[in-house]
XYZ file of N, CA and C in Angstrom:
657
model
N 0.822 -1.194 0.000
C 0.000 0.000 0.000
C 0.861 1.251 0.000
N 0.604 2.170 0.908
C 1.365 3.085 1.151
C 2.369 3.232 2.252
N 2.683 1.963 2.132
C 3.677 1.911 3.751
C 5.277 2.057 3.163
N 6.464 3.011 2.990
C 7.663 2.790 2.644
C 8.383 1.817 3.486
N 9.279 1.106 2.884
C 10.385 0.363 3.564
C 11.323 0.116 2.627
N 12.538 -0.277 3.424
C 13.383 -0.705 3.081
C 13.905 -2.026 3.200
N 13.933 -3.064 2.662
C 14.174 -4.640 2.836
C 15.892 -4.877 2.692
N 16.404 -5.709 3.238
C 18.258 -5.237 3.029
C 18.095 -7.044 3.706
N 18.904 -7.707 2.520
C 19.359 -9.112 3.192
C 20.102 -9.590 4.720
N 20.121 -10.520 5.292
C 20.270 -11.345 6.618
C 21.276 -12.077 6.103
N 22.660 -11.577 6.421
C 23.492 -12.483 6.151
C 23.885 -13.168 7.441
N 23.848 -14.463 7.560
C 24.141 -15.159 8.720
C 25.793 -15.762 9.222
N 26.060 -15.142 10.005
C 27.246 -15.554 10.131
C 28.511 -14.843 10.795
N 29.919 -14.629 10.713
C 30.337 -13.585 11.492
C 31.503 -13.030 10.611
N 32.217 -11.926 10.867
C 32.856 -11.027 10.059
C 34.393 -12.059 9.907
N 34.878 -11.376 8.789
C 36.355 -11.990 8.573
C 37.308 -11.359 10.019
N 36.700 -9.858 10.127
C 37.505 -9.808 11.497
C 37.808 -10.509 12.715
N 36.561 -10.786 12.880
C 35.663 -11.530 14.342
C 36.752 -13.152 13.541
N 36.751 -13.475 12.630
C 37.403 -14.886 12.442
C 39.289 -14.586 12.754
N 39.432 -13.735 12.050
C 40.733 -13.102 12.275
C 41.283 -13.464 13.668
N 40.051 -12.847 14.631
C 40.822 -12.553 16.155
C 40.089 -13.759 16.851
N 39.693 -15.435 16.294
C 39.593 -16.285 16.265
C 40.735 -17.318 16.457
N 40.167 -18.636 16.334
C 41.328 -19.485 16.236
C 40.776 -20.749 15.428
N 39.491 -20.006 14.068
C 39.244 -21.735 13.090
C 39.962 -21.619 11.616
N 40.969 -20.524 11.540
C 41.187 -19.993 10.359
C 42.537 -21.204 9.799
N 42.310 -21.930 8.998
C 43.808 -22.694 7.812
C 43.980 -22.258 6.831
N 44.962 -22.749 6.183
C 45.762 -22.108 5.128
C 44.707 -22.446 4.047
N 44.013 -23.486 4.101
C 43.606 -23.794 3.080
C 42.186 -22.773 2.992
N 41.428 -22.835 4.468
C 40.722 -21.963 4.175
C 40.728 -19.950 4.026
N 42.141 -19.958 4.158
C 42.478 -18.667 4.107
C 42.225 -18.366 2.455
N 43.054 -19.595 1.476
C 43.492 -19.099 -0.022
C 41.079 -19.267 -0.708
N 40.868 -19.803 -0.366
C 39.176 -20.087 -0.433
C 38.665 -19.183 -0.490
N 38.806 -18.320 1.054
C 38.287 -17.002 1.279
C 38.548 -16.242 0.299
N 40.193 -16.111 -0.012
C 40.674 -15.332 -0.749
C 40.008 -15.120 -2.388
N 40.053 -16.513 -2.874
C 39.125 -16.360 -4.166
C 37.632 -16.040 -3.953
N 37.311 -16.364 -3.127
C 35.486 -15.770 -2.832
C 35.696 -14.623 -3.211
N 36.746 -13.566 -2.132
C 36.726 -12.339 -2.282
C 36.544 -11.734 -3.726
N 37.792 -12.319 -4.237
C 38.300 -11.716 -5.718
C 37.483 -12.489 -6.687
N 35.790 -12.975 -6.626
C 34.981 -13.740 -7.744
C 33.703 -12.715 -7.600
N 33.803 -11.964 -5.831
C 32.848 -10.888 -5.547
C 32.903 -10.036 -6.171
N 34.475 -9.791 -5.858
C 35.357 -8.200 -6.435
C 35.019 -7.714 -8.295
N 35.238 -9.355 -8.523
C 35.223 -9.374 -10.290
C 33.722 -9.218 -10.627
N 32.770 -9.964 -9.923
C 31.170 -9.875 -10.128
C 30.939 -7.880 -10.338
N 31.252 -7.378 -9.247
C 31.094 -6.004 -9.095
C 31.733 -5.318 -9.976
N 33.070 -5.356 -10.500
C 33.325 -4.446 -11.151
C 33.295 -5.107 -12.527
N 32.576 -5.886 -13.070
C 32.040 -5.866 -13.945
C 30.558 -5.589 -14.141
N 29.869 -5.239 -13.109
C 28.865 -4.348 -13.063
C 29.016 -2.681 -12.781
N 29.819 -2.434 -12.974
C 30.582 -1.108 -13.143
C 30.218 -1.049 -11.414
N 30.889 -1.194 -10.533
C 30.519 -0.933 -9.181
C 32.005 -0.932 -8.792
N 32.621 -0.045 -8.363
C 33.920 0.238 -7.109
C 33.413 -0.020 -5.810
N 33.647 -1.330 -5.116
C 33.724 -1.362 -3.588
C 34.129 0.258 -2.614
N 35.452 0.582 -3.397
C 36.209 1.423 -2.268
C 36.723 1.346 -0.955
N 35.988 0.026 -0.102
C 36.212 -0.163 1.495
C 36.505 -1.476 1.474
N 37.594 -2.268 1.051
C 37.349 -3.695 1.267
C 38.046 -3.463 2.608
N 37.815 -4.487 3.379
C 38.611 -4.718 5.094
C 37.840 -5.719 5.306
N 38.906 -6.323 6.124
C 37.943 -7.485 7.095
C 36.617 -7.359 7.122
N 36.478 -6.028 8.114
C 35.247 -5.981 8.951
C 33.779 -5.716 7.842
N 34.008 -5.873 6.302
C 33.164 -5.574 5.579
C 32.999 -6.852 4.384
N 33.982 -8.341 4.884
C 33.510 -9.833 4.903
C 33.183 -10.268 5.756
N 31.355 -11.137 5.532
C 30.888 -11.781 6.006
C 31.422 -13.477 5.503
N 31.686 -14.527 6.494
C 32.012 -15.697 6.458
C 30.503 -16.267 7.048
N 29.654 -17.051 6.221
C 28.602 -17.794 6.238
C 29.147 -19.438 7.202
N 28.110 -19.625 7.784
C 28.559 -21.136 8.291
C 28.347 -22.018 7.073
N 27.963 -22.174 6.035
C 28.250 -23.133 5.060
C 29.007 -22.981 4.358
N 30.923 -21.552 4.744
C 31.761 -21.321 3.659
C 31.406 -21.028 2.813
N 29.976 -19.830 2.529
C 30.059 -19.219 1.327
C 30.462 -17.971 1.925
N 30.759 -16.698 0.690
C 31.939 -15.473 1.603
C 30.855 -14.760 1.076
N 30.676 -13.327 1.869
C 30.013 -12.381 0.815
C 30.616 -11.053 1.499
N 30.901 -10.074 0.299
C 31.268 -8.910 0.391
C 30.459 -7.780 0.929
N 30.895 -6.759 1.756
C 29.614 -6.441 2.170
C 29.696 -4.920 2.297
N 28.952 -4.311 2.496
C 28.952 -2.686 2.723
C 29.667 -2.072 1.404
N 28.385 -1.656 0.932
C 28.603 -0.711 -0.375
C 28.412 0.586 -0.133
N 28.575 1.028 1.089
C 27.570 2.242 1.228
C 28.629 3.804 0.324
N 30.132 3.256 0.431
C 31.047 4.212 -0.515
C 31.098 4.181 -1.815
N 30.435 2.836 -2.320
C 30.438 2.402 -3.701
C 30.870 3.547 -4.650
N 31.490 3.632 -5.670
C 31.054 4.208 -6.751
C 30.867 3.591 -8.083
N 29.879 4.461 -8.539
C 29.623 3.563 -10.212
C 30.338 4.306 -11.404
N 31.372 2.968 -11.837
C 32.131 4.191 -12.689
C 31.225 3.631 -14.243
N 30.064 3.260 -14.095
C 29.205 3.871 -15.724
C 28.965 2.315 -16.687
N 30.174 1.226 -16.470
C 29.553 0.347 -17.126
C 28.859 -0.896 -16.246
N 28.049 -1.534 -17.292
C 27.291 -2.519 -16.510
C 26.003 -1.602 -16.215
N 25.829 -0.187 -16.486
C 24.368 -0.055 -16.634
C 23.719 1.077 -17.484
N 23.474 0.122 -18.494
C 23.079 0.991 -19.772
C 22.068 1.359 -19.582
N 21.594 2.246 -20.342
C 20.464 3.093 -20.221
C 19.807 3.827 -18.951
N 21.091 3.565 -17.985
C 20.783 5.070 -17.048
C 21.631 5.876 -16.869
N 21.369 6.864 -16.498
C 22.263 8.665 -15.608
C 23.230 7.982 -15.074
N 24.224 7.264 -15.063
C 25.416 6.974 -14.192
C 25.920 7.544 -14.038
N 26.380 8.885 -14.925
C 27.251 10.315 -14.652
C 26.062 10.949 -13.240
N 25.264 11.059 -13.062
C 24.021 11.849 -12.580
C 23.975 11.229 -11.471
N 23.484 9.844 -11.323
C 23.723 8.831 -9.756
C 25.053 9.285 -9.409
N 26.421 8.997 -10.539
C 27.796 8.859 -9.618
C 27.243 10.357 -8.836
N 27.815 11.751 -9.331
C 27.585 12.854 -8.802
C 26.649 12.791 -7.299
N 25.540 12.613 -7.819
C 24.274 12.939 -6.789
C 24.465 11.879 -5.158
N 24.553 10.795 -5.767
C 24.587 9.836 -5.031
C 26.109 9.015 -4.396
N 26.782 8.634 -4.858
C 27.783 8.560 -4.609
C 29.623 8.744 -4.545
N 29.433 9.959 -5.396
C 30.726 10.017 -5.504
C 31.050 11.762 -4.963
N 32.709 11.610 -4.846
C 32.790 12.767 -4.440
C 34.208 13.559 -4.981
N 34.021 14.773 -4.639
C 35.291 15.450 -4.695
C 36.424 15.181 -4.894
N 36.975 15.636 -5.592
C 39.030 15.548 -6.192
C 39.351 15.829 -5.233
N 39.937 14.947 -4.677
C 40.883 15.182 -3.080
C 40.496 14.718 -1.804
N 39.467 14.544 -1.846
C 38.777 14.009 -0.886
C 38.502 12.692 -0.529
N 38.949 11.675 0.361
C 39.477 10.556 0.622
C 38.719 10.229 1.303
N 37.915 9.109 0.961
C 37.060 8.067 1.558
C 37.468 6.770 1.648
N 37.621 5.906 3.227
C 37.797 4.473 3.294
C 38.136 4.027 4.508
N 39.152 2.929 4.303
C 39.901 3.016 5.369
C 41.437 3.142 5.563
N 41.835 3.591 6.133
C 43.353 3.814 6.052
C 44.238 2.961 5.536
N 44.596 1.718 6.173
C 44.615 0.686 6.507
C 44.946 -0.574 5.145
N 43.655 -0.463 4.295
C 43.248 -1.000 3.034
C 43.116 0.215 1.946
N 43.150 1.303 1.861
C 43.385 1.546 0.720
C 44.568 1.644 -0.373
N 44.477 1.829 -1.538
C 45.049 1.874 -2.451
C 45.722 3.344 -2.090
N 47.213 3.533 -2.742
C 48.044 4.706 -3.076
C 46.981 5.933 -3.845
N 46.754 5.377 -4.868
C 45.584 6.957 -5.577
C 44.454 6.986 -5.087
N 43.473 5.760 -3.593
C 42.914 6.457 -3.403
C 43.073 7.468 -1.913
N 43.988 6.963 -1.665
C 44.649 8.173 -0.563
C 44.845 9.278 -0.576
N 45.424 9.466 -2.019
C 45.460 10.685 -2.228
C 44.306 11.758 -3.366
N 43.160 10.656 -2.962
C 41.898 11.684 -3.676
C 41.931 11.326 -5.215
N 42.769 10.728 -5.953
C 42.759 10.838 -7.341
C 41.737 9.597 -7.602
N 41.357 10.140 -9.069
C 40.529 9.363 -10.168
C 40.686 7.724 -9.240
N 40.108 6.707 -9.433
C 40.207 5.178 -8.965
C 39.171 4.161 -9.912
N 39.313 3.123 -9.883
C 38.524 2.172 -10.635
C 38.306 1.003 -10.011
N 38.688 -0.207 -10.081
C 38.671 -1.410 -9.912
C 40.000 -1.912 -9.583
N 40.679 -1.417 -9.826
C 42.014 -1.935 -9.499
C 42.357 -0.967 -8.438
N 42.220 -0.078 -7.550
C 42.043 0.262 -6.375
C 41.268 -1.016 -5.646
N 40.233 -1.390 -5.470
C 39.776 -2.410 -5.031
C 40.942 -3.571 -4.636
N 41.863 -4.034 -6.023
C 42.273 -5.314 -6.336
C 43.730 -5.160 -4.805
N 43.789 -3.379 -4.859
C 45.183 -3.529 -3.830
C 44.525 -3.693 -2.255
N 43.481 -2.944 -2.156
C 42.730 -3.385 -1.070
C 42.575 -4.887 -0.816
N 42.341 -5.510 -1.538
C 42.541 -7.097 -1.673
C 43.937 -7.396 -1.373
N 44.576 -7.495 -1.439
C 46.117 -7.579 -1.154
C 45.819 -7.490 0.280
N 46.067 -6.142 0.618
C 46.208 -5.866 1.799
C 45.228 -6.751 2.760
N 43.799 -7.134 2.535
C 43.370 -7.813 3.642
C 44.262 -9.147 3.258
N 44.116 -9.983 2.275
C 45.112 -11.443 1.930
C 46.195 -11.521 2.824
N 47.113 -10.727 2.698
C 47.860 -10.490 3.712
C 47.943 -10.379 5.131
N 47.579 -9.547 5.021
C 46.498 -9.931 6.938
C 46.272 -11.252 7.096
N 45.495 -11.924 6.132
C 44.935 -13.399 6.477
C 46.889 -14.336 6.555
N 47.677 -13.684 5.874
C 48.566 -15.271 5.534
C 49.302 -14.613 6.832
N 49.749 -13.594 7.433
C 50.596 -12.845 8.212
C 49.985 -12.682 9.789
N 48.856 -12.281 9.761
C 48.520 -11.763 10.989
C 49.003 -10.354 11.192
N 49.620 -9.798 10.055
C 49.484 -8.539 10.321
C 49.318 -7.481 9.415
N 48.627 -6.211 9.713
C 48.258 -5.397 8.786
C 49.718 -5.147 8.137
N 49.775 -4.889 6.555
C 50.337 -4.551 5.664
C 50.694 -3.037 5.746
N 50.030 -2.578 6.067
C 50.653 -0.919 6.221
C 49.692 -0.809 7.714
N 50.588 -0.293 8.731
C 50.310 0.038 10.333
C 51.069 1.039 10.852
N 50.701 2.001 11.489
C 51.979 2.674 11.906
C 51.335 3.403 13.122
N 51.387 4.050 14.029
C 51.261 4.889 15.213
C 49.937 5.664 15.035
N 49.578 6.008 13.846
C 48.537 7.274 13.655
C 47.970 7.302 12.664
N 46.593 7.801 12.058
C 46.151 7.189 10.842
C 47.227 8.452 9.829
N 47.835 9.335 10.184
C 48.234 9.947 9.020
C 49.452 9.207 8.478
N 50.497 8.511 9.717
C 51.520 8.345 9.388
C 51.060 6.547 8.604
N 49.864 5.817 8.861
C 49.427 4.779 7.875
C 49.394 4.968 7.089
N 48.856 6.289 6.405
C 48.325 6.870 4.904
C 49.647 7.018 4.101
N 50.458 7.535 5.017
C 52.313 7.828 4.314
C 52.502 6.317 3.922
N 52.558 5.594 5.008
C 53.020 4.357 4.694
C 52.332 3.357 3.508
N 51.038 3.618 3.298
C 50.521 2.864 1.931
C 50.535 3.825 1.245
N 51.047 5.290 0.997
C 51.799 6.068 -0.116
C 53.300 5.451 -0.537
N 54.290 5.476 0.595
C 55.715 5.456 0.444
C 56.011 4.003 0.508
N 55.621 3.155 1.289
C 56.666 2.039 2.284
C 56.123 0.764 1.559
N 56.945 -0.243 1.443
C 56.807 -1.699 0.994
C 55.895 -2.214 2.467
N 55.086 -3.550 2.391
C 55.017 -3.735 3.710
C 56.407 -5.166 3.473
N 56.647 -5.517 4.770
C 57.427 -6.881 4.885
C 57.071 -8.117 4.106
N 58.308 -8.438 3.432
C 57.828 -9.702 2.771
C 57.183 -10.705 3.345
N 56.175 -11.358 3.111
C 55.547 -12.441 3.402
C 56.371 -13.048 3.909
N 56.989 -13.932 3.123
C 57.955 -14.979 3.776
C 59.299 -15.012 4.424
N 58.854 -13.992 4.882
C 60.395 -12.995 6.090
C 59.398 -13.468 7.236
N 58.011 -13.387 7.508
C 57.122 -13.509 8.197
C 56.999 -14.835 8.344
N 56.589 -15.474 7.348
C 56.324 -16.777 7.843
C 56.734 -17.994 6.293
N 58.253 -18.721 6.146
C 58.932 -18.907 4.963
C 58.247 -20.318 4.707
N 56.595 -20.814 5.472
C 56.469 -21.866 4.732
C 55.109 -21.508 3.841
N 54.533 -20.335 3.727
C 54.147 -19.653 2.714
C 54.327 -19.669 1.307
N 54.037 -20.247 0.630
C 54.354 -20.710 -1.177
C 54.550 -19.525 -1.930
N 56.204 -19.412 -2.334
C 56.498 -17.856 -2.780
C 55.121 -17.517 -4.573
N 54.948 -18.711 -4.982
C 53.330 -18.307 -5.571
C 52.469 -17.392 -5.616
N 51.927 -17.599 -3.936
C 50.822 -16.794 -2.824
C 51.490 -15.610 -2.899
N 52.922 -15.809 -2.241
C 53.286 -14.499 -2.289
C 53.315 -13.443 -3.543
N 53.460 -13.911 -4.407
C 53.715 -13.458 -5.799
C 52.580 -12.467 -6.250
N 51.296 -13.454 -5.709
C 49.829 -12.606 -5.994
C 49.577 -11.330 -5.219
N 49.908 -11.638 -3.695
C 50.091 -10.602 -3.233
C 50.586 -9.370 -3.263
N 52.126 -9.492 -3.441
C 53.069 -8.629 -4.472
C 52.608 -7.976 -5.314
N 51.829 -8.550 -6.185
C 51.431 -7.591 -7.512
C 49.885 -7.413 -7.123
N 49.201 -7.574 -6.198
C 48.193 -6.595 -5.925
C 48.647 -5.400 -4.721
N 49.656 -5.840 -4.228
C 50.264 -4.547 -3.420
C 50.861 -3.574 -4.025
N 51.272 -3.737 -5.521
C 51.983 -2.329 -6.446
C 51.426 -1.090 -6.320
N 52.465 -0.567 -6.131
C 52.044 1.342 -6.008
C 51.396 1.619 -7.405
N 52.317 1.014 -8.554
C 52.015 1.743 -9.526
C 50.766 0.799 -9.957
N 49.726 1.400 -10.593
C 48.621 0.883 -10.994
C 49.009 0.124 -12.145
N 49.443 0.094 -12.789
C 49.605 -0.411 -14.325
C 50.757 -1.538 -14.325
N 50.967 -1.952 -13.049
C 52.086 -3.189 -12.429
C 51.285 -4.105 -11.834
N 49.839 -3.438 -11.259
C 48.763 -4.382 -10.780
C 48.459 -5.423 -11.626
N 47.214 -6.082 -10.648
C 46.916 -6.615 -11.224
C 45.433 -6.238 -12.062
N 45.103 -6.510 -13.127
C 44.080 -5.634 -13.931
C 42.120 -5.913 -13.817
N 42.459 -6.987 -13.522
C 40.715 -7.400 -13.170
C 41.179 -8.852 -11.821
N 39.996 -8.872 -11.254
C 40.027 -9.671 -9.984
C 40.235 -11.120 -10.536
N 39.371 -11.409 -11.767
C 39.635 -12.836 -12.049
C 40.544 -13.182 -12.195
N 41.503 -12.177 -12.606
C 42.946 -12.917 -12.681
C 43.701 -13.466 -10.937
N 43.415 -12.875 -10.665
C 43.664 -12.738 -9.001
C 43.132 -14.476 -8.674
N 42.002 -15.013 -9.183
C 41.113 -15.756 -8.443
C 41.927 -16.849 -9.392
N 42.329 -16.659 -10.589
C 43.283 -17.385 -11.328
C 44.045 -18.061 -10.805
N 45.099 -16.755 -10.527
C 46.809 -17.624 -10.166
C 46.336 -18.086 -8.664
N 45.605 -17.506 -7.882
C 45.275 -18.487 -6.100
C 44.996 -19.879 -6.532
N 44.068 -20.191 -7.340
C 43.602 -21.679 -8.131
C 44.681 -22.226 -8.415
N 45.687 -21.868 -9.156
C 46.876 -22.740 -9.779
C 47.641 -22.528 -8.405
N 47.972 -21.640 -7.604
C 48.934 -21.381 -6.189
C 48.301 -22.893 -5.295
N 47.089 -22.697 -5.662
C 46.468 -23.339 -4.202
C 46.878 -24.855 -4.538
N 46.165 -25.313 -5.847
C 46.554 -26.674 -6.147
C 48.059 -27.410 -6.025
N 49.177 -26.586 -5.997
C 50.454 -26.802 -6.466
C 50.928 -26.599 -4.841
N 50.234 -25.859 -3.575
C 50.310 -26.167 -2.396
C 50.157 -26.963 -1.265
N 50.667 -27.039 0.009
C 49.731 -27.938 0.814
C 48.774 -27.557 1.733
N 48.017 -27.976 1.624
C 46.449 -27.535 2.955
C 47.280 -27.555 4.395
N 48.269 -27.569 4.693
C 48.247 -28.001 6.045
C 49.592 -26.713 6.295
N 49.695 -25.784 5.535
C 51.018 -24.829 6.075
C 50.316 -24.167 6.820
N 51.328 -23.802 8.036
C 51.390 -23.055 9.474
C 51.025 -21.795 8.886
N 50.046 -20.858 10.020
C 49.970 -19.421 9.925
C 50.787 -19.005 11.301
N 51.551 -17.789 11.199
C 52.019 -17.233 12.702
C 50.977 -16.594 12.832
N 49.772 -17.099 13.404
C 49.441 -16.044 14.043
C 48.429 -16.620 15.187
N 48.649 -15.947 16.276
C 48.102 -16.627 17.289
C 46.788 -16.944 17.428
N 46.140 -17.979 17.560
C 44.774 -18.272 17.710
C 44.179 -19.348 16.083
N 45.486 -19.540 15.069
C 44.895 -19.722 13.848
C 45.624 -21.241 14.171
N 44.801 -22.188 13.435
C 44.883 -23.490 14.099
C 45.888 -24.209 12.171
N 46.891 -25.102 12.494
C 46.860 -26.116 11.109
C 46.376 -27.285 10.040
């Protein structure tokens, strides 16, 4: 009738964070997660949709191991994947914003979008990195004392090699990581499926049973 609402799905289950600071997380189900992520990542930005916020705390882990990506509320639509509407007119009105102006999280974003510039999908793909990492390490990829001096650090600083961290890590894994952590965009990696690619060939050519350092994560 005339009653407004809003209906918004029930995802059941608990955050990648909340699993993070857990102890059911394996290697095997770390690289799993990892392609969920990057089959979400690829679904979306081939619906012309920019995440902008990937982090832990914005994967849901289902009790039947399905993953889902979550909180679009920064989204932007950069125009393809929906023909025949105002996408210049939504981006503007609705979600997008200002040259210079930096929306996310510190933590997980990409180098250009830190610093306010133009972004696409491959902003997303380094945000991906950075949580992956988290998952094989236990520790954030760029961290530092203060959110400004974080923002320097995913401008300027390498984070630590993976396998300085933990060397029974398949330099593979690492490899993917690596090239979704590139500063320079055009060293990335270019769409998520590729991402969900080389983890598939990494994962098979690995063993399910390598150690994570990190406390609470079981083998």
């Amino acid at each position: 009738g005339d009653v407004h609402f809003i209906a918004t799905e029930f995802v059941d289950g608990e955050t990648l964070r909340r699993r993070l600071d857990g102890s059911q997380l394996v290697f095997a189900e770390v690289v799993e997660i990892g392609m969920q992520i990057g089959s979400a990542l690829a679904a979306a930005h081939d619906a012309g949709i920019v995440h902008r916020d990937v982090k832990p705390e914005n994967v849901m882990l289902r009790p039947d191991g399905y993953v889902k990506v979550l909180d679009f509320g920064l989204a932007k639509l950069t125009g393809s994947g929906f023909a025949g509407a105002d996408t210049d007119g939504l981006t503007r009105t609705v979600m997008e914003t200002h040259p210079g102006v930096v929306l996310g999280t510190f933590a997980y974003m990409s180098p250009e979008q830190a610093l306010g510039q133009h972004i696409d999908g491959k902003s997303d793909l380094f945000s991906f990195g950075a949580v992956f990492y988290e998952m094989l390490t236990g520790s954030r990829a760029f961290q530092a004392d203060s959110a400004l001096a974080t923002l320097m650090a995913v401008l300027r600083d390498s984070p630590r090699p993976i396998r300085s961290l933990n060397p029974s890590i398949p330099a593979s894994i690492e490899a993917v990581v690596n090239r979704c952590l590139e500063k320079d965009v055009a060293k990335r990696y270019q769409h998520a499926s590729e991402i969900v690619r080389d983890l598939r060939k990494a994962a098979k050519a690995s063993s399910n049973t390598i150690g994570l350092p990190r406390q609470g994560l079981t083998q």
